[in-house]
JSON list of C-alpha atoms in Angstrom, two decimals:
[
{"chain": "A", "resi": 1, "resn": "UNK", "atom": "CA", "xyz": [213.52, 219.25, -10.12]},
{"chain": "A", "resi": 2, "resn": "UNK", "atom": "CA", "xyz": [213.36, 220.05, -13.84]},
{"chain": "A", "resi": 3, "resn": "UNK", "atom": "CA", "xyz": [215.71, 219.00, -16.69]},
{"chain": "A", "resi": 4, "resn": "UNK", "atom": "CA", "xyz": [216.17, 220.46, -20.17]},
{"chain": "A", "resi": 5, "resn": "UNK", "atom": "CA", "xyz": [217.06, 218.59, -23.41]},
{"chain": "A", "resi": 6, "resn": "UNK", "atom": "CA", "xyz": [220.73, 218.77, -22.53]},
{"chain": "A", "resi": 7, "resn": "UNK", "atom": "CA", "xyz": [220.07, 217.16, -19.18]},
{"chain": "A", "resi": 8, "resn": "UNK", "atom": "CA", "xyz": [220.74, 220.35, -17.24]},
{"chain": "A", "resi": 9, "resn": "UNK", "atom": "CA", "xyz": [218.70, 220.36, -14.03]},
{"chain": "A", "resi": 10, "resn": "UNK", "atom": "CA", "xyz": [217.48, 222.84, -11.54]},
{"chain": "A", "resi": 11, "resn": "UNK", "atom": "CA", "xyz": [215.91, 222.19, -8.14]},
{"chain": "A", "resi": 12, "resn": "UNK", "atom": "CA", "xyz": [214.03, 224.31, -5.69]},
{"chain": "A", "resi": 13, "resn": "UNK", "atom": "CA", "xyz": [212.22, 223.68, -2.46]},
{"chain": "A", "resi": 14, "resn": "UNK", "atom": "CA", "xyz": [209.06, 225.34, -1.28]},
{"chain": "A", "resi": 15, "resn": "UNK", "atom": "CA", "xyz": [206.52, 225.04, 1.50]},
{"chain": "A", "resi": 16, "resn": "UNK", "atom": "CA", "xyz": [202.84, 224.81, 0.72]},
{"chain": "A", "resi": 17, "resn": "UNK", "atom": "CA", "xyz": [199.98, 225.19, 3.16]},
{"chain": "A", "resi": 18, "resn": "UNK", "atom": "CA", "xyz": [197.09, 222.76, 2.88]},
{"chain": "A", "resi": 19, "resn": "UNK", "atom": "CA", "xyz": [193.73, 224.19, 3.89]},
{"chain": "A", "resi": 20, "resn": "UNK", "atom": "CA", "xyz": [190.29, 222.74, 4.39]},
{"chain": "A", "resi": 21, "resn": "UNK", "atom": "CA", "xyz": [187.84, 225.48, 3.53]},
{"chain": "A", "resi": 22, "resn": "UNK", "atom": "CA", "xyz": [184.91, 223.22, 2.67]},
{"chain": "A", "resi": 23, "resn": "UNK", "atom": "CA", "xyz": [182.05, 223.25, 5.13]},
{"chain": "A", "resi": 24, "resn": "UNK", "atom": "CA", "xyz": [180.56, 219.96, 6.32]},
{"chain": "A", "resi": 25, "resn": "UNK", "atom": "CA", "xyz": [177.48, 218.58, 4.62]},
{"chain": "A", "resi": 26, "resn": "UNK", "atom": "CA", "xyz": [174.74, 218.80, 7.24]},
{"chain": "A", "resi": 27, "resn": "UNK", "atom": "CA", "xyz": [171.65, 216.62, 6.75]},
{"chain": "A", "resi": 28, "resn": "UNK", "atom": "CA", "xyz": [168.59, 217.03, 8.99]},
{"chain": "A", "resi": 29, "resn": "UNK", "atom": "CA", "xyz": [165.47, 214.97, 9.42]},
{"chain": "A", "resi": 30, "resn": "UNK", "atom": "CA", "xyz": [162.11, 216.10, 10.77]},
{"chain": "A", "resi": 31, "resn": "UNK", "atom": "CA", "xyz": [160.85, 214.20, 13.81]},
{"chain": "A", "resi": 32, "resn": "UNK", "atom": "CA", "xyz": [157.80, 213.80, 16.01]},
{"chain": "A", "resi": 33, "resn": "UNK", "atom": "CA", "xyz": [158.43, 213.47, 19.74]},
{"chain": "A", "resi": 34, "resn": "UNK", "atom": "CA", "xyz": [156.31, 213.18, 22.88]},
{"chain": "A", "resi": 35, "resn": "UNK", "atom": "CA", "xyz": [156.63, 214.96, 26.20]},
{"chain": "A", "resi": 36, "resn": "UNK", "atom": "CA", "xyz": [157.07, 212.72, 29.24]},
{"chain": "A", "resi": 37, "resn": "UNK", "atom": "CA", "xyz": [154.58, 212.50, 32.14]},
{"chain": "A", "resi": 38, "resn": "UNK", "atom": "CA", "xyz": [156.15, 215.62, 33.64]},
{"chain": "A", "resi": 39, "resn": "UNK", "atom": "CA", "xyz": [155.67, 217.64, 30.44]},
{"chain": "A", "resi": 40, "resn": "UNK", "atom": "CA", "xyz": [159.40, 217.62, 29.62]},
{"chain": "A", "resi": 41, "resn": "UNK", "atom": "CA", "xyz": [161.56, 216.34, 26.77]},
{"chain": "A", "resi": 42, "resn": "UNK", "atom": "CA", "xyz": [165.26, 216.39, 26.00]},
{"chain": "A", "resi": 43, "resn": "UNK", "atom": "CA", "xyz": [166.55, 215.49, 22.52]},
{"chain": "A", "resi": 44, "resn": "UNK", "atom": "CA", "xyz": [170.06, 214.87, 21.18]},
{"chain": "A", "resi": 45, "resn": "UNK", "atom": "CA", "xyz": [171.74, 215.65, 17.88]},
{"chain": "A", "resi": 46, "resn": "UNK", "atom": "CA", "xyz": [171.50, 211.95, 16.95]},
{"chain": "A", "resi": 47, "resn": "UNK", "atom": "CA", "xyz": [167.71, 212.28, 16.68]},
{"chain": "A", "resi": 48, "resn": "UNK", "atom": "CA", "xyz": [167.94, 215.15, 14.16]},
{"chain": "A", "resi": 49, "resn": "UNK", "atom": "CA", "xyz": [171.16, 214.22, 12.30]},
{"chain": "A", "resi": 50, "resn": "UNK", "atom": "CA", "xyz": [170.46, 212.30, 9.10]},
{"chain": "A", "resi": 51, "resn": "UNK", "atom": "CA", "xyz": [174.00, 211.37, 8.07]},
{"chain": "A", "resi": 52, "resn": "UNK", "atom": "CA", "xyz": [175.93, 214.65, 8.18]},
{"chain": "A", "resi": 53, "resn": "UNK", "atom": "CA", "xyz": [179.51, 214.25, 6.95]},
{"chain": "A", "resi": 54, "resn": "UNK", "atom": "CA", "xyz": [182.80, 215.96, 6.19]},
{"chain": "A", "resi": 55, "resn": "UNK", "atom": "CA", "xyz": [185.97, 214.72, 4.46]},
{"chain": "A", "resi": 56, "resn": "UNK", "atom": "CA", "xyz": [188.05, 215.89, 7.44]},
{"chain": "A", "resi": 57, "resn": "UNK", "atom": "CA", "xyz": [185.64, 214.67, 10.13]},
{"chain": "A", "resi": 58, "resn": "UNK", "atom": "CA", "xyz": [182.97, 216.51, 12.04]},
{"chain": "A", "resi": 59, "resn": "UNK", "atom": "CA", "xyz": [184.22, 217.65, 15.43]},
{"chain": "A", "resi": 60, "resn": "UNK", "atom": "CA", "xyz": [180.99, 219.10, 16.85]},
{"chain": "A", "resi": 61, "resn": "UNK", "atom": "CA", "xyz": [177.29, 218.63, 16.13]},
{"chain": "A", "resi": 62, "resn": "UNK", "atom": "CA", "xyz": [175.09, 221.04, 18.07]},
{"chain": "A", "resi": 63, "resn": "UNK", "atom": "CA", "xyz": [171.40, 221.90, 18.32]},
{"chain": "A", "resi": 64, "resn": "UNK", "atom": "CA", "xyz": [170.20, 225.41, 19.02]},
{"chain": "A", "resi": 65, "resn": "UNK", "atom": "CA", "xyz": [167.42, 223.92, 21.18]},
{"chain": "A", "resi": 66, "resn": "UNK", "atom": "CA", "xyz": [167.29, 220.54, 22.89]},
{"chain": "A", "resi": 67, "resn": "UNK", "atom": "CA", "xyz": [164.91, 221.04, 25.85]},
{"chain": "A", "resi": 68, "resn": "UNK", "atom": "CA", "xyz": [161.15, 221.14, 25.37]},
{"chain": "A", "resi": 69, "resn": "UNK", "atom": "CA", "xyz": [158.15, 221.60, 27.64]},
{"chain": "A", "resi": 70, "resn": "UNK", "atom": "CA", "xyz": [154.38, 222.06, 27.47]},
{"chain": "A", "resi": 71, "resn": "UNK", "atom": "CA", "xyz": [154.95, 225.54, 26.04]},
{"chain": "A", "resi": 72, "resn": "UNK", "atom": "CA", "xyz": [156.52, 223.92, 22.95]},
{"chain": "A", "resi": 73, "resn": "UNK", "atom": "CA", "xyz": [153.63, 221.61, 21.96]},
{"chain": "A", "resi": 74, "resn": "UNK", "atom": "CA", "xyz": [153.25, 221.87, 18.19]},
{"chain": "A", "resi": 75, "resn": "UNK", "atom": "CA", "xyz": [155.74, 222.55, 15.38]},
{"chain": "A", "resi": 76, "resn": "UNK", "atom": "CA", "xyz": [159.20, 223.81, 16.34]},
{"chain": "A", "resi": 77, "resn": "UNK", "atom": "CA", "xyz": [161.97, 224.76, 13.93]},
{"chain": "A", "resi": 78, "resn": "UNK", "atom": "CA", "xyz": [165.47, 224.11, 15.17]},
{"chain": "A", "resi": 79, "resn": "UNK", "atom": "CA", "xyz": [168.95, 224.35, 13.77]},
{"chain": "A", "resi": 80, "resn": "UNK", "atom": "CA", "xyz": [171.56, 221.58, 13.63]},
{"chain": "A", "resi": 81, "resn": "UNK", "atom": "CA", "xyz": [175.08, 222.98, 13.17]},
{"chain": "A", "resi": 82, "resn": "UNK", "atom": "CA", "xyz": [178.14, 220.92, 12.26]},
{"chain": "A", "resi": 83, "resn": "UNK", "atom": "CA", "xyz": [181.70, 222.13, 12.79]},
{"chain": "A", "resi": 84, "resn": "UNK", "atom": "CA", "xyz": [184.54, 220.16, 11.21]},
{"chain": "A", "resi": 85, "resn": "UNK", "atom": "CA", "xyz": [188.01, 219.67, 12.71]},
{"chain": "A", "resi": 86, "resn": "UNK", "atom": "CA", "xyz": [189.25, 222.77, 10.86]},
{"chain": "A", "resi": 87, "resn": "UNK", "atom": "CA", "xyz": [186.54, 225.13, 12.11]},
{"chain": "A", "resi": 88, "resn": "UNK", "atom": "CA", "xyz": [184.29, 225.14, 9.03]},
{"chain": "A", "resi": 89, "resn": "UNK", "atom": "CA", "xyz": [180.59, 225.18, 9.86]},
{"chain": "A", "resi": 90, "resn": "UNK", "atom": "CA", "xyz": [177.26, 224.72, 8.18]},
{"chain": "A", "resi": 91, "resn": "UNK", "atom": "CA", "xyz": [173.70, 224.20, 9.37]},
{"chain": "A", "resi": 92, "resn": "UNK", "atom": "CA", "xyz": [170.33, 222.83, 8.41]},
{"chain": "A", "resi": 93, "resn": "UNK", "atom": "CA", "xyz": [166.83, 223.28, 9.80]},
{"chain": "A", "resi": 94, "resn": "UNK", "atom": "CA", "xyz": [164.58, 220.52, 11.11]},
{"chain": "A", "resi": 95, "resn": "UNK", "atom": "CA", "xyz": [160.94, 220.53, 12.12]},
{"chain": "A", "resi": 96, "resn": "UNK", "atom": "CA", "xyz": [160.27, 218.96, 15.51]},
{"chain": "A", "resi": 97, "resn": "UNK", "atom": "CA", "xyz": [156.62, 218.22, 16.23]},
{"chain": "A", "resi": 98, "resn": "UNK", "atom": "CA", "xyz": [156.24, 218.11, 20.02]},
{"chain": "A", "resi": 99, "resn": "UNK", "atom": "CA", "xyz": [153.18, 216.22, 21.25]},
{"chain": "A", "resi": 100, "resn": "UNK", "atom": "CA", "xyz": [151.53, 215.84, 24.63]},
{"chain": "A", "resi": 101, "resn": "UNK", "atom": "CA", "xyz": [149.99, 212.36, 24.58]},
{"chain": "A", "resi": 102, "resn": "UNK", "atom": "CA", "xyz": [149.82, 211.86, 28.36]},
{"chain": "A", "resi": 103, "resn": "UNK", "atom": "CA", "xyz": [146.21, 211.91, 29.54]},
{"chain": "A", "resi": 104, "resn": "UNK", "atom": "CA", "xyz": [145.29, 213.84, 32.67]},
{"chain": "A", "resi": 105, "resn": "UNK", "atom": "CA", "xyz": [144.71, 211.97, 35.90]},
{"chain": "A", "resi": 106, "resn": "UNK", "atom": "CA", "xyz": [141.64, 212.47, 38.05]},
{"chain": "A", "resi": 107, "resn": "UNK", "atom": "CA", "xyz": [141.13, 210.97, 41.48]},
{"chain": "A", "resi": 108, "resn": "UNK", "atom": "CA", "xyz": [137.52, 210.62, 42.57]},
{"chain": "A", "resi": 109, "resn": "UNK", "atom": "CA", "xyz": [135.86, 210.81, 45.95]},
{"chain": "A", "resi": 110, "resn": "UNK", "atom": "CA", "xyz": [133.84, 207.74, 46.84]},
{"chain": "A", "resi": 111, "resn": "UNK", "atom": "CA", "xyz": [131.20, 208.68, 49.35]},
{"chain": "A", "resi": 112, "resn": "UNK", "atom": "CA", "xyz": [127.69, 209.77, 49.89]},
{"chain": "A", "resi": 113, "resn": "UNK", "atom": "CA", "xyz": [125.78, 212.81, 48.68]},
{"chain": "A", "resi": 114, "resn": "UNK", "atom": "CA", "xyz": [122.38, 213.71, 50.05]},
{"chain": "A", "resi": 115, "resn": "UNK", "atom": "CA", "xyz": [119.24, 214.65, 48.18]},
{"chain": "A", "resi": 116, "resn": "UNK", "atom": "CA", "xyz": [117.93, 218.13, 48.93]},
{"chain": "A", "resi": 117, "resn": "UNK", "atom": "CA", "xyz": [114.43, 218.98, 50.18]},
{"chain": "A", "resi": 118, "resn": "UNK", "atom": "CA", "xyz": [113.01, 218.60, 46.65]},
{"chain": "A", "resi": 119, "resn": "UNK", "atom": "CA", "xyz": [114.46, 215.07, 46.36]},
{"chain": "A", "resi": 120, "resn": "UNK", "atom": "CA", "xyz": [117.25, 215.89, 43.89]},
{"chain": "A", "resi": 121, "resn": "UNK", "atom": "CA", "xyz": [120.97, 216.52, 43.97]},
{"chain": "A", "resi": 122, "resn": "UNK", "atom": "CA", "xyz": [123.19, 218.11, 41.34]},
{"chain": "A", "resi": 123, "resn": "UNK", "atom": "CA", "xyz": [126.86, 217.19, 41.29]},
{"chain": "A", "resi": 124, "resn": "UNK", "atom": "CA", "xyz": [129.85, 218.81, 39.63]},
{"chain": "A", "resi": 125, "resn": "UNK", "atom": "CA", "xyz": [133.42, 217.59, 39.19]},
{"chain": "A", "resi": 126, "resn": "UNK", "atom": "CA", "xyz": [134.31, 219.75, 42.20]},
{"chain": "A", "resi": 127, "resn": "UNK", "atom": "CA", "xyz": [131.89, 217.88, 44.42]},
{"chain": "A", "resi": 128, "resn": "UNK", "atom": "CA", "xyz": [133.29, 214.39, 43.73]},
{"chain": "A", "resi": 129, "resn": "UNK", "atom": "CA", "xyz": [136.94, 214.76, 42.75]},
{"chain": "A", "resi": 130, "resn": "UNK", "atom": "CA", "xyz": [139.70, 214.57, 45.30]},
{"chain": "A", "resi": 131, "resn": "UNK", "atom": "CA", "xyz": [142.58, 215.62, 43.05]},
{"chain": "A", "resi": 132, "resn": "UNK", "atom": "CA", "xyz": [143.58, 216.10, 39.42]},
{"chain": "A", "resi": 133, "resn": "UNK", "atom": "CA", "xyz": [146.89, 216.38, 37.61]},
{"chain": "A", "resi": 134, "resn": "UNK", "atom": "CA", "xyz": [148.31, 217.04, 34.18]},
{"chain": "A", "resi": 135, "resn": "UNK", "atom": "CA", "xyz": [151.77, 218.47, 33.55]},
{"chain": "A", "resi": 136, "resn": "UNK", "atom": "CA", "xyz": [150.46, 220.71, 30.77]},
{"chain": "A", "resi": 137, "resn": "UNK", "atom": "CA", "xyz": [147.33, 221.79, 32.64]},
{"chain": "A", "resi": 138, "resn": "UNK", "atom": "CA", "xyz": [143.72, 220.68, 32.63]},
{"chain": "A", "resi": 139, "resn": "UNK", "atom": "CA", "xyz": [141.40, 222.63, 30.34]},
{"chain": "A", "resi": 140, "resn": "UNK", "atom": "CA", "xyz": [138.06, 221.17, 31.40]},
{"chain": "A", "resi": 141, "resn": "UNK", "atom": "CA", "xyz": [136.31, 218.53, 33.44]},
{"chain": "A", "resi": 142, "resn": "UNK", "atom": "CA", "xyz": [132.86, 217.09, 32.94]},
{"chain": "A", "resi": 143, "resn": "UNK", "atom": "CA", "xyz": [130.83, 214.79, 35.15]},
{"chain": "A", "resi": 144, "resn": "UNK", "atom": "CA", "xyz": [128.18, 212.38, 33.93]},
{"chain": "A", "resi": 145, "resn": "UNK", "atom": "CA", "xyz": [125.49, 212.03, 35.05]},
{"chain": "A", "resi": 146, "resn": "UNK", "atom": "CA", "xyz": [125.07, 215.31, 36.89]},
{"chain": "A", "resi": 147, "resn": "UNK", "atom": "CA", "xyz": [121.61, 214.97, 38.40]},
{"chain": "A", "resi": 148, "resn": "UNK", "atom": "CA", "xyz": [120.06, 212.37, 40.70]},
{"chain": "A", "resi": 149, "resn": "UNK", "atom": "CA", "xyz": [116.65, 211.99, 42.28]},
{"chain": "A", "resi": 150, "resn": "UNK", "atom": "CA", "xyz": [114.68, 209.66, 44.56]},
{"chain": "A", "resi": 151, "resn": "UNK", "atom": "CA", "xyz": [114.58, 206.96, 41.85]},
{"chain": "A", "resi": 152, "resn": "UNK", "atom": "CA", "xyz": [118.37, 206.58, 42.04]},
{"chain": "A", "resi": 153, "resn": "UNK", "atom": "CA", "xyz": [118.88, 206.05, 45.76]},
{"chain": "A", "resi": 154, "resn": "UNK", "atom": "CA", "xyz": [121.76, 203.63, 46.29]},
{"chain": "A", "resi": 155, "resn": "UNK", "atom": "CA", "xyz": [125.04, 203.24, 44.47]},
{"chain": "A", "resi": 156, "resn": "UNK", "atom": "CA", "xyz": [125.39, 205.01, 41.12]},
{"chain": "A", "resi": 157, "resn": "UNK", "atom": "CA", "xyz": [128.35, 205.07, 38.77]},
{"chain": "A", "resi": 158, "resn": "UNK", "atom": "CA", "xyz": [129.59, 208.56, 37.93]},
{"chain": "A", "resi": 159, "resn": "UNK", "atom": "CA", "xyz": [132.33, 209.43, 35.44]},
{"chain": "A", "resi": 160, "resn": "UNK", "atom": "CA", "xyz": [134.57, 212.47, 35.45]},
{"chain": "A", "resi": 161, "resn": "UNK", "atom": "CA", "xyz": [136.21, 213.17, 32.12]},
{"chain": "A", "resi": 162, "resn": "UNK", "atom": "CA", "xyz": [139.18, 215.53, 32.20]},
{"chain": "A", "resi": 163, "resn": "UNK", "atom": "CA", "xyz": [140.64, 217.09, 29.08]},
{"chain": "A", "resi": 164, "resn": "UNK", "atom": "CA", "xyz": [144.11, 218.61, 29.21]},
{"chain": "A", "resi": 165, "resn": "UNK", "atom": "CA", "xyz": [145.17, 221.80, 27.46]},
{"chain": "A", "resi": 166, "resn": "UNK", "atom": "CA", "xyz": [146.38, 219.80, 24.46]},
{"chain": "A", "resi": 167, "resn": "UNK", "atom": "CA", "xyz": [143.17, 217.88, 23.94]}
]
């Protein structure tokens, strides 16, 4: 309604459409995570989200990757995308450092080995291990000591050291 100096008035009605065309503010944080004993990892948006917000509320937060395995050990770039209640979207990138900190397991054979005709025996990890396991694979195994002779008849302590593919 408007009025002039003579107090004449005029009124009109209209309809206006309110729009939200502003994308959410998406805030990411870089993280370091560890694979489990089975070489697997699942992350959620809460781990990467660093306070994303929108005046009209965020309806969906989504990661483009949330499952990791031994193949992902090292730096991974992923995308966090926020969609507000009105369909506006924006994204940010986060660095996810995936680590394999689970040591390999080696199961040793406890038994007897015999000296050869020259009075010596050489052993390898294959000759004294029963089983080995690491979800990400075992790169190498070493045994120490490897050689025995007549001076060492009786019980001797032997160590197998296994190193997995991620060191």
